Amino acid sequence: MHSCGIFLRFIVNRQKNELCYESKKDNGNTIVLNKVDLYRESHKEMLEAFHEIYEGAGYPVMEVSALTGEGIDALREACEGHVSLFSGVSGVGKSSLIKALDPSLDP
């Protein structure tokens, strides 16, 4: 699994900006973990801890795999009718997720 540095900076900045707008409790953000087919078994405890920490902080966590299609339908449903931002370091599969959600797109 990649370093969480960029992810944590994104969360902190998002939270800081949220304070200015007094947003509702449901912040509309979801953390999407791609490529779970590669690490679910080998990093089971880390994944459980990740869920516990971030879901406990109010961020839903989805596990998906653009390669196998696992979780893609649920992600597509969660994105429907919303503007979505996919963020992450190079190689996490942002483009693959977009193509899996809508094969007609070519990011």
CSV table of C-alpha atoms in Angstrom, one decimal:
chain,number,residue,atom,x,y,z
A,1,MET,CA,0.0,0.0,0.0
A,2,HIS,CA,1.2,3.5,-0.8
A,3,SER,CA,2.2,6.1,1.7
A,4,CYS,CA,-0.8,7.9,3.2
A,5,GLY,CA,1.0,11.3,3.3
A,6,ILE,CA,-0.8,12.9,0.4
A,7,PHE,CA,-4.1,11.4,1.6
A,8,LEU,CA,-3.7,12.8,5.1
A,9,ARG,CA,-2.8,16.3,3.8
A,10,PHE,CA,-5.9,16.2,1.6
A,11,ILE,CA,-8.1,15.2,4.6
A,12,VAL,CA,-6.5,17.9,6.9
A,13,ASN,CA,-7.0,20.6,4.2
A,14,ARG,CA,-10.5,19.5,3.6
A,15,GLN,CA,-11.4,19.6,7.3
A,16,LYS,CA,-9.8,23.0,7.7
A,17,ASN,CA,-11.9,24.4,4.8
A,18,GLU,CA,-15.0,22.7,6.1
A,19,LEU,CA,-14.7,24.6,9.4
A,20,CYS,CA,-15.1,27.9,7.4
A,21,TYR,CA,-18.4,26.7,5.9
A,22,GLU,CA,-20.0,25.0,8.9
A,23,SER,CA,-20.9,22.0,6.7
A,24,LYS,CA,-23.4,19.3,7.6
A,25,LYS,CA,-22.1,16.3,9.5
A,26,ASP,CA,-22.4,14.1,6.3
A,27,ASN,CA,-19.5,15.6,4.4
A,28,GLY,CA,-20.1,13.7,1.2
A,29,ASN,CA,-16.5,12.3,1.1
A,30,THR,CA,-15.8,8.7,0.6
A,31,ILE,CA,-12.3,7.1,0.8
A,32,VAL,CA,-11.9,4.6,-2.1
A,33,LEU,CA,-9.2,1.9,-1.7
A,34,ASN,CA,-8.4,0.5,-5.2
A,35,LYS,CA,-6.5,-2.7,-6.0
A,36,VAL,CA,-7.8,-4.5,-2.9
A,37,ASP,CA,-7.4,-7.7,-4.9
A,38,LEU,CA,-3.7,-7.3,-4.5
A,39,TYR,CA,-3.5,-6.6,-0.7
A,40,ARG,CA,-6.6,-7.6,1.1
A,41,GLU,CA,-5.3,-10.9,2.5
A,42,SER,CA,-1.7,-9.8,3.0
A,43,HIS,CA,-2.6,-6.6,4.8
A,44,LYS,CA,-5.8,-7.6,6.5
A,45,GLU,CA,-5.0,-6.1,9.9
A,46,MET,CA,-3.9,-2.8,8.3
A,47,LEU,CA,-7.1,-2.6,6.3
A,48,GLU,CA,-9.2,-3.3,9.4
A,49,ALA,CA,-7.3,-0.5,11.3
A,50,PHE,CA,-7.8,1.9,8.3
A,51,HIS,CA,-11.5,1.2,8.3
A,52,GLU,CA,-11.7,1.7,12.0
A,53,ILE,CA,-9.8,5.0,12.0
A,54,TYR,CA,-11.4,6.7,9.0
A,55,GLU,CA,-15.0,5.4,9.4
A,56,GLY,CA,-14.7,6.4,13.1
A,57,ALA,CA,-13.8,9.9,11.9
A,58,GLY,CA,-16.9,10.0,9.6
A,59,TYR,CA,-15.3,9.0,6.3
A,60,PRO,CA,-17.0,6.0,4.6
A,61,VAL,CA,-14.4,3.6,3.1
A,62,MET,CA,-15.0,1.6,0.0
A,63,GLU,CA,-12.8,-1.3,-1.2
A,64,VAL,CA,-12.7,-1.7,-4.9
A,65,SER,CA,-10.7,-3.3,-7.7
A,66,ALA,CA,-10.8,-1.7,-11.2
A,67,LEU,CA,-9.1,-4.8,-12.5
A,68,THR,CA,-11.6,-7.4,-11.2
A,69,GLY,CA,-14.6,-5.1,-11.1
A,70,GLU,CA,-15.2,-5.7,-7.4
A,71,GLY,CA,-17.0,-2.8,-5.8
A,72,ILE,CA,-17.3,-0.8,-9.0
A,73,ASP,CA,-21.1,-1.0,-9.2
A,74,ALA,CA,-21.3,0.4,-5.6
A,75,LEU,CA,-18.8,3.1,-6.5
A,76,ARG,CA,-20.7,4.0,-9.6
A,77,GLU,CA,-23.9,4.3,-7.6
A,78,ALA,CA,-22.1,6.5,-4.9
A,79,CYS,CA,-20.8,8.8,-7.7
A,80,GLU,CA,-24.1,9.1,-9.6
A,81,GLY,CA,-25.5,12.6,-9.6
A,82,HIS,CA,-22.4,14.1,-8.0
A,83,VAL,CA,-19.2,15.8,-9.0
A,84,SER,CA,-16.4,13.4,-7.9
A,85,LEU,CA,-12.7,14.0,-7.3
A,86,PHE,CA,-10.2,11.1,-7.5
A,87,SER,CA,-6.9,11.9,-5.8
A,88,GLY,CA,-3.9,9.9,-5.1
A,89,VAL,CA,-0.2,9.3,-6.0
A,90,SER,CA,0.8,7.9,-9.3
A,91,GLY,CA,0.0,4.2,-9.8
A,92,VAL,CA,-3.0,3.9,-7.4
A,93,GLY,CA,-5.4,3.4,-10.3
A,94,LYS,CA,-7.3,6.7,-10.7
A,95,SER,CA,-7.5,6.4,-14.5
A,96,SER,CA,-8.4,2.7,-14.2
A,97,LEU,CA,-11.2,3.5,-11.8
A,98,ILE,CA,-12.6,6.2,-14.1
A,99,LYS,CA,-12.5,3.8,-17.1
A,100,ALA,CA,-14.1,1.1,-15.0
A,101,LEU,CA,-16.9,3.5,-14.0
A,102,ASP,CA,-17.5,4.7,-17.6
A,103,PRO,CA,-15.7,2.9,-20.3
A,104,SER,CA,-16.6,5.6,-22.8
A,105,LEU,CA,-14.3,8.0,-20.9
A,106,ASP,CA,-10.6,8.2,-21.7
A,107,PRO,CA,-8.9,10.1,-18.9
